[in-house]
Coordinates of C-alpha atoms in Angstrom, one line a residue:
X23 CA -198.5 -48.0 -75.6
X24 CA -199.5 -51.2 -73.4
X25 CA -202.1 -52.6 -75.8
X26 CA -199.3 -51.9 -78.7
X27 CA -196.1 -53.7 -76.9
X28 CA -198.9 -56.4 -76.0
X29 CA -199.8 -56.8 -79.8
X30 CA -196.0 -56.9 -80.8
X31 CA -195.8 -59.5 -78.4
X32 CA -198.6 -61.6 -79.7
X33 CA -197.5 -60.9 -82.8
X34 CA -193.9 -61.4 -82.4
X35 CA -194.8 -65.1 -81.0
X36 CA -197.7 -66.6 -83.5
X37 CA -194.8 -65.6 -86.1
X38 CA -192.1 -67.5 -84.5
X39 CA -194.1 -70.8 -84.1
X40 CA -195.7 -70.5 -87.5
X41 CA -192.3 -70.1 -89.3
X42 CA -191.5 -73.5 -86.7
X43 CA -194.2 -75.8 -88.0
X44 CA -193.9 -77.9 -90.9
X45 CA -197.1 -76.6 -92.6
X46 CA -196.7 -79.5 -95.5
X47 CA -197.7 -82.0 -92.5
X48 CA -200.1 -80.1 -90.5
X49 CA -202.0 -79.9 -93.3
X50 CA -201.9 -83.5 -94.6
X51 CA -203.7 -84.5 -91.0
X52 CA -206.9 -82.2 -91.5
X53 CA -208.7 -84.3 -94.2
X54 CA -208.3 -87.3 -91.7
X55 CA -209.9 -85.1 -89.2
X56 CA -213.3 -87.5 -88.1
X57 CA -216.2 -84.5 -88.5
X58 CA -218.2 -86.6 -85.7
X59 CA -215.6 -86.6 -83.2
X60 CA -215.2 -82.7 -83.8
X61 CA -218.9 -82.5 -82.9
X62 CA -218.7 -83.9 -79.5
X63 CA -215.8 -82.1 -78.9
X64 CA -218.3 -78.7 -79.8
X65 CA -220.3 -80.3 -77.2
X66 CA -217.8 -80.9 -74.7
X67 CA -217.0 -76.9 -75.0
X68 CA -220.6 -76.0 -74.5
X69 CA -220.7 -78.0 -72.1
X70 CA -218.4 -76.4 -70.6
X71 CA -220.0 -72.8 -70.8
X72 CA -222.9 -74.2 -69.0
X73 CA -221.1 -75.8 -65.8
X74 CA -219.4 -72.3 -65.7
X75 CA -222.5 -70.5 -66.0
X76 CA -224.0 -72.6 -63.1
X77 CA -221.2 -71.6 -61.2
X78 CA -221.5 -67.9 -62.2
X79 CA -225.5 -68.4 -61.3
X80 CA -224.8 -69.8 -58.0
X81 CA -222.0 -67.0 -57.3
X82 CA -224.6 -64.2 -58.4
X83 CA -227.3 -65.9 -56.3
X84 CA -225.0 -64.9 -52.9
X85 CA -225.6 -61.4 -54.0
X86 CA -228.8 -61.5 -53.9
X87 CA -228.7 -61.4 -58.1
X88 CA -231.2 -63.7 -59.4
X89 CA -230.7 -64.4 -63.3
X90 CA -232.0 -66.9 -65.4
X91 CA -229.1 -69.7 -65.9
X92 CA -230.1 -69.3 -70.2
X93 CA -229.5 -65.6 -69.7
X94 CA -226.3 -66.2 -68.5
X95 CA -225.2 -68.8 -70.9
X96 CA -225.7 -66.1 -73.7
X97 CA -224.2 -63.5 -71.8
X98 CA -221.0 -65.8 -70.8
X99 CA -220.7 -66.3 -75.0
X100 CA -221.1 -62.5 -75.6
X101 CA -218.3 -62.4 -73.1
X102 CA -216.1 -65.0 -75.0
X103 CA -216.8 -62.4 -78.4
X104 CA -215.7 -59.4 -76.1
X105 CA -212.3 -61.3 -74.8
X106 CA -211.7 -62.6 -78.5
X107 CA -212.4 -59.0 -80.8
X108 CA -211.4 -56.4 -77.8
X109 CA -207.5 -55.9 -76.7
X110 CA -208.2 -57.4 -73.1
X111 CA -208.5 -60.7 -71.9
X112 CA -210.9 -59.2 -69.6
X113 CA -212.7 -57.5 -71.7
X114 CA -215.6 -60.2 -71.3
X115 CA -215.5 -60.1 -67.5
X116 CA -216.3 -56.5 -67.7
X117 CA -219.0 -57.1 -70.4
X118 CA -220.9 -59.7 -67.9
X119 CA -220.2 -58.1 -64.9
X120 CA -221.6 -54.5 -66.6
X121 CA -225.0 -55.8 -67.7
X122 CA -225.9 -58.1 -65.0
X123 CA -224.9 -55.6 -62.6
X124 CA -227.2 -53.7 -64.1
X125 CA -230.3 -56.2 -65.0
X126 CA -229.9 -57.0 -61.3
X127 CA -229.2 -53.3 -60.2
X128 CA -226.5 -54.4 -57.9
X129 CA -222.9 -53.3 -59.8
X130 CA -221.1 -54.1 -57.0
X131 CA -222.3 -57.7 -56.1
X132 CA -221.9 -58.1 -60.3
X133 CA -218.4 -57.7 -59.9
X134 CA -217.9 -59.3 -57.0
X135 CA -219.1 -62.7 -58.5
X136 CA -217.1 -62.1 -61.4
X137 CA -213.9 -62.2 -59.7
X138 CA -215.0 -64.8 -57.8
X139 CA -215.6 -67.1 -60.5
X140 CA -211.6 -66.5 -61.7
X141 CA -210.9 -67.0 -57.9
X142 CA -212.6 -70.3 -56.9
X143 CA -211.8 -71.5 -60.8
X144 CA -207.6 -71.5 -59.6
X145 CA -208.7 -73.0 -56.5
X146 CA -210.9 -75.2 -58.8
X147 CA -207.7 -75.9 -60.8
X148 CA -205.2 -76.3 -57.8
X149 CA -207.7 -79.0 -56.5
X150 CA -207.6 -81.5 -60.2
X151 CA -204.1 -81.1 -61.2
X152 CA -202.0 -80.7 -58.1
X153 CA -203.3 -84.2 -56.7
X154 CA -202.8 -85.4 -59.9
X155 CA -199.2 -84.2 -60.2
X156 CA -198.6 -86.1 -56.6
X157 CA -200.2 -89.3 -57.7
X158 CA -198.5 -89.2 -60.9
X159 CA -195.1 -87.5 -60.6
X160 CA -193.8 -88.7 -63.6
X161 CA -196.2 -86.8 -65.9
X162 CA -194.1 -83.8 -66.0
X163 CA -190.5 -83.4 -66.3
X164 CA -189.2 -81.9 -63.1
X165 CA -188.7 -78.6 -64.3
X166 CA -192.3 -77.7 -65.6
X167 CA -193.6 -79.3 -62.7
X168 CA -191.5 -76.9 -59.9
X169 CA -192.2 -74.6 -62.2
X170 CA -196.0 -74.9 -61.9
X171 CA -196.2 -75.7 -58.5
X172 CA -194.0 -72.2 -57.6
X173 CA -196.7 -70.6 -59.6
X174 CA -199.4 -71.9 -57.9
X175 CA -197.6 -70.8 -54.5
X176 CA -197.2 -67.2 -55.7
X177 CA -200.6 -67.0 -56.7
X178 CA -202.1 -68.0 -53.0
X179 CA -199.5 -65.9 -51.7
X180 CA -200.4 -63.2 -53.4
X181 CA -204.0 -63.7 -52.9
X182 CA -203.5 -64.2 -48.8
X183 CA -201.4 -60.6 -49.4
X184 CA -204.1 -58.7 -50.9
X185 CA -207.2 -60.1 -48.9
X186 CA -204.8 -59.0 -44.9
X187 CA -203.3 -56.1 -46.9
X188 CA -207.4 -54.1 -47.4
X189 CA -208.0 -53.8 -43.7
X190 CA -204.3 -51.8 -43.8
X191 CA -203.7 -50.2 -47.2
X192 CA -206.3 -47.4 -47.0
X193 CA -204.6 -46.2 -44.0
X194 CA -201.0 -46.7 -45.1
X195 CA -202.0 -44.7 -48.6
X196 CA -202.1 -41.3 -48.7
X197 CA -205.2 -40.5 -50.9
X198 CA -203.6 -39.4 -54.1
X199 CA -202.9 -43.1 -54.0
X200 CA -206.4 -44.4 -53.2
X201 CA -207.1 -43.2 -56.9
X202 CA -204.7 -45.2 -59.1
X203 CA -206.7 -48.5 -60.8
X204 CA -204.5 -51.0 -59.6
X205 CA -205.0 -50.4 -56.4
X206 CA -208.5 -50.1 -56.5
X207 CA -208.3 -53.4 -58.3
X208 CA -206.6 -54.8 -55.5
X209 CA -208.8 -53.3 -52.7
X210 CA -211.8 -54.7 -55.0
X211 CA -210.2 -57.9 -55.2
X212 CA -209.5 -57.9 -51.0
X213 CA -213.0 -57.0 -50.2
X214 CA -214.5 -59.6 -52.5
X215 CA -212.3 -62.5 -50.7
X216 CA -213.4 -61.0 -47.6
X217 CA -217.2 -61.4 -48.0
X218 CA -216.5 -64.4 -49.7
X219 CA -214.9 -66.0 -46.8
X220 CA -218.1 -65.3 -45.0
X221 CA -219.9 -67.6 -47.2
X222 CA -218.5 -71.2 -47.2
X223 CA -220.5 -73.1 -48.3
X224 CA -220.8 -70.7 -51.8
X225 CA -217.3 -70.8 -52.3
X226 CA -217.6 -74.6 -52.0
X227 CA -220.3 -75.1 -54.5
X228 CA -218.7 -72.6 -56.7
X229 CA -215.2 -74.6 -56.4
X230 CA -216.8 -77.7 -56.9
X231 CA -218.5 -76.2 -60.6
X232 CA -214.8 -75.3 -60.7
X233 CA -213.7 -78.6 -60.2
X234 CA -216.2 -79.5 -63.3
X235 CA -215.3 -77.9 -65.7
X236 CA -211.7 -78.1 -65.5
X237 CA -211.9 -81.9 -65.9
X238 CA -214.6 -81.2 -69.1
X239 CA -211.9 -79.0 -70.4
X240 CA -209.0 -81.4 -69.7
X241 CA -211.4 -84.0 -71.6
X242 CA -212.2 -81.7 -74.3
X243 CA -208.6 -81.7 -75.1
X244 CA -208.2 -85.3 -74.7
X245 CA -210.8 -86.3 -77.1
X246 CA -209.1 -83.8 -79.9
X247 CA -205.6 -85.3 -79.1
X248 CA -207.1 -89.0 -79.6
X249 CA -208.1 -87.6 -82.9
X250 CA -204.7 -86.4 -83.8
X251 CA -203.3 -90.2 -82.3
X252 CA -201.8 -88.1 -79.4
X253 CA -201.0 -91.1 -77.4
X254 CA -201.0 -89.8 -74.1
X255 CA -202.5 -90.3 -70.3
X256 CA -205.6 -88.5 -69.3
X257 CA -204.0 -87.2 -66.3
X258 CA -201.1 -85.9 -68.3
X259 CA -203.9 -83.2 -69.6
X260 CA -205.6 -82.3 -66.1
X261 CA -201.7 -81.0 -65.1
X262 CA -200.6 -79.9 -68.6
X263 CA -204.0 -77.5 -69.4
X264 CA -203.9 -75.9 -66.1
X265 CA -200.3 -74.9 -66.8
X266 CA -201.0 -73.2 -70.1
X267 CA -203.9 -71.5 -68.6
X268 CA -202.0 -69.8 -65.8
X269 CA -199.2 -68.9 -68.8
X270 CA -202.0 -67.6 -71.0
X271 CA -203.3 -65.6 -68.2
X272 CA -199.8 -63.1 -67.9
X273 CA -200.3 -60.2 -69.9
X274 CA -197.7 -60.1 -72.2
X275 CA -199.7 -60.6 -75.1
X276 CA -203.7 -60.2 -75.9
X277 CA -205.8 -62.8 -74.9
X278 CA -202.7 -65.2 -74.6
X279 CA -202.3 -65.8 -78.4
X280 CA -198.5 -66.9 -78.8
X281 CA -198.0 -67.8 -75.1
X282 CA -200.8 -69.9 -74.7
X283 CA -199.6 -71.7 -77.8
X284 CA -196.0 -71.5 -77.0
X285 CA -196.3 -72.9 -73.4
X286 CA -198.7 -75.8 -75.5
X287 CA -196.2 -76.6 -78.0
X288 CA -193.4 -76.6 -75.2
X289 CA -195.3 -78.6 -73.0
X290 CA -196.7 -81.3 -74.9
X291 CA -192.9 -81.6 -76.7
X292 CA -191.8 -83.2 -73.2
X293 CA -194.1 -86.0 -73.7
X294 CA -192.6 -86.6 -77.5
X295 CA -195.7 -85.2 -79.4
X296 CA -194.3 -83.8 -82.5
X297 CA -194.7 -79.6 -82.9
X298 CA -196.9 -79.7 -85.9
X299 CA -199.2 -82.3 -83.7
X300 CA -199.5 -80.3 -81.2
X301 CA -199.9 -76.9 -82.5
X302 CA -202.9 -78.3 -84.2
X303 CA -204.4 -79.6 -81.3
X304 CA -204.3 -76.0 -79.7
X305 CA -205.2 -74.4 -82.9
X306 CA -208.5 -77.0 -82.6
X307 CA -209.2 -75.5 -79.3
X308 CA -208.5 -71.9 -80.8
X309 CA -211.0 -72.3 -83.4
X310 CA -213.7 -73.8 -80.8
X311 CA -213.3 -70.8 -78.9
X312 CA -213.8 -68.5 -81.3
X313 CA -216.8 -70.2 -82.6
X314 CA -218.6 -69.6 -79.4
X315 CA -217.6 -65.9 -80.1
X316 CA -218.8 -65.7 -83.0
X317 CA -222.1 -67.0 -81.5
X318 CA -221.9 -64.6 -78.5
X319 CA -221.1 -61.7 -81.3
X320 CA -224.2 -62.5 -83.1
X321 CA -226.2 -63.1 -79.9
X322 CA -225.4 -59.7 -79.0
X323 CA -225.7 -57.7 -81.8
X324 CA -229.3 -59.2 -82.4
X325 CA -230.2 -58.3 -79.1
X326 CA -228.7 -55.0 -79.6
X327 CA -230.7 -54.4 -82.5
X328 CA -233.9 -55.1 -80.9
X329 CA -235.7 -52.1 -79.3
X330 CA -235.0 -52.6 -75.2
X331 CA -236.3 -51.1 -72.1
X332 CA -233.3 -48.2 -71.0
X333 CA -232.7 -50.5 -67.6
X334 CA -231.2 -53.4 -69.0
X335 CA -229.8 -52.2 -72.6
X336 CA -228.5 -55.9 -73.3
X337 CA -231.1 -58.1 -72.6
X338 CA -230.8 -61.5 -74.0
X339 CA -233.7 -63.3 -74.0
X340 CA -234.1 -67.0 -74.1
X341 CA -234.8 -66.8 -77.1
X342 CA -231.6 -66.9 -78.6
X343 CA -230.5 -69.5 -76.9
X344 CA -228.3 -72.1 -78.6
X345 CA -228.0 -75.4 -77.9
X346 CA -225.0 -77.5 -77.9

């Protein structure tokens, strides 16, 4: 019943800004479209994979999970497949943190540096755009900047919750209780800050690889919005992507399609960028992504059609490794 009132609601909202755009001159821009520009905008997105692979790497190597980094630049693209053709934004998470955990036969640690990378990446995301929102306050109207910033607030306070809450809750609970996901999820999510906590110094590395690639995505934009003539400030996109991310992130819909879009389209409209303009620019993005999931699909069905040792039934050699 979730994954159908999710679908409605993806459904529902791609529908509403399609019958919005003026199709007539969305399509008139794409033969103008420079083919070498799109290229290092491919780049600037595998680029991207890799500096979050480094920080996957360096997460994993806390837990004593040692994986080479072109293993886990596959794997992070067989994830992308998983979050793009599976009802679940987190169906790639899973994915990685399943067949690491079990190339590295430690499932728990696998986990654990999977949330962490979503952890220290808000941190990661905190640290470029709120700075930038104070140094430039006139980016944003007022409204979608409260708006983000209240976000932000709720997230860390919700964060701070869960990681004092896991000393308590399993005493609070009765156990009929201790068995529902979400708060297993939760305790999970606890205990991982916990440990993490303990380790400075890889929550700072992984923060800074945060820091990284949110700026490379941010740019990655930028380049695709010079190509559309979207005349506006680099620093308008390291507060305006982070925005849509954390919108994209609710699940009301699967994967974010129609909020991610809708919060783009609404966003980029206080800067006086037309709605065709700007639903192309995401839709650019949108087809980027999926083309590293269609590379992560066929990485993993090759390897799955390869004859494997039972211990790790998704191993993806280096082999297969695709270049930017």
């Amino acid at each position: 019943m979730k994954f159908l009132l999710r679908l409605f609601c993806s459904i529902s909202l791609v529908i509403v800004l399609l019958k919005s755009i003026s199709w007539p001159e969305l399509l008139q821009q794409l033969p103008h479209l420079d083919s070498g520009v799109l290229l290092i905008g491919i780049a600037l997105g595998f680029y991207g994979i890799i500096i979050s692979s480094y920080q996957w790497q360096c997460l994993l190597a806390a837990e004593h999970i040692h994986i080479d980094l072109r293993r886990l630049i596959n794997l992070y693209q067989v994830g992308i497949a998983f979050n793009h053709f599976l009802p679940t934004g987190m169906g790639g998470d899973v994915v990685k943190a399943y067949y690491i955990g079990k190339e590295g036969k430690n499932t728990v640690g696998s986990a654990s540096a999977v949330v962490m990378t979503r952890i220290s990446g808000f941190f990661a995301m905190m640290l470029v755009s709120l700075p930038t929102m104070l140094l430039w306050p006139a980016l944003l109207t007022s409204q979608i900047g409260m708006s983000y910033a209240l976000v932000c607030l709720a997230l860390i306070g919700a964060l701070t919750l869960i990681f004092l809450a896991v000393k308590y809750i399993p005493h609070w609970l009765q156990p009929v209780w201790m068995q529902k996901r979400m708060v297993q999820s939760l305790l999970a999510i606890g205990t991982t800050l916990r440990h993490s906590i303990a380790r400075p110094r890889t929550m700072c590395n992984a923060t800074i690889f945060g820091v990284l690639y949110h700026i490379g995505y941010a740019l990655n934009f930028y380049l695709y919005g010079r190509l559309l003539n979207v005349h506006v400030p680099f620093a308008f996109y390291l507060v305006a992507i982070p925005f849509v991310s954390l919108v994209a992130f609710v699940p009301f819909s699967i994967n974010g399609f129609g909020l991610r879009e809708g919060a783009f389209v609404l966003i980029f409209a206080s800067v006086h960028v037309a709605m065709p303009t700007a639903m192309l620019l995401v839709l650019l993005m949108d087809v980027q992504v999926l083309l590293f999931g269609i590379i992560g699909g066929i990485i993993y069905l090759c390897s799955c059609g390869k004859k494997k040792e039972v211990s790790t039934p998704l191993s993806i050699h280096t082999s297969s490794h695709l270049s930017g």
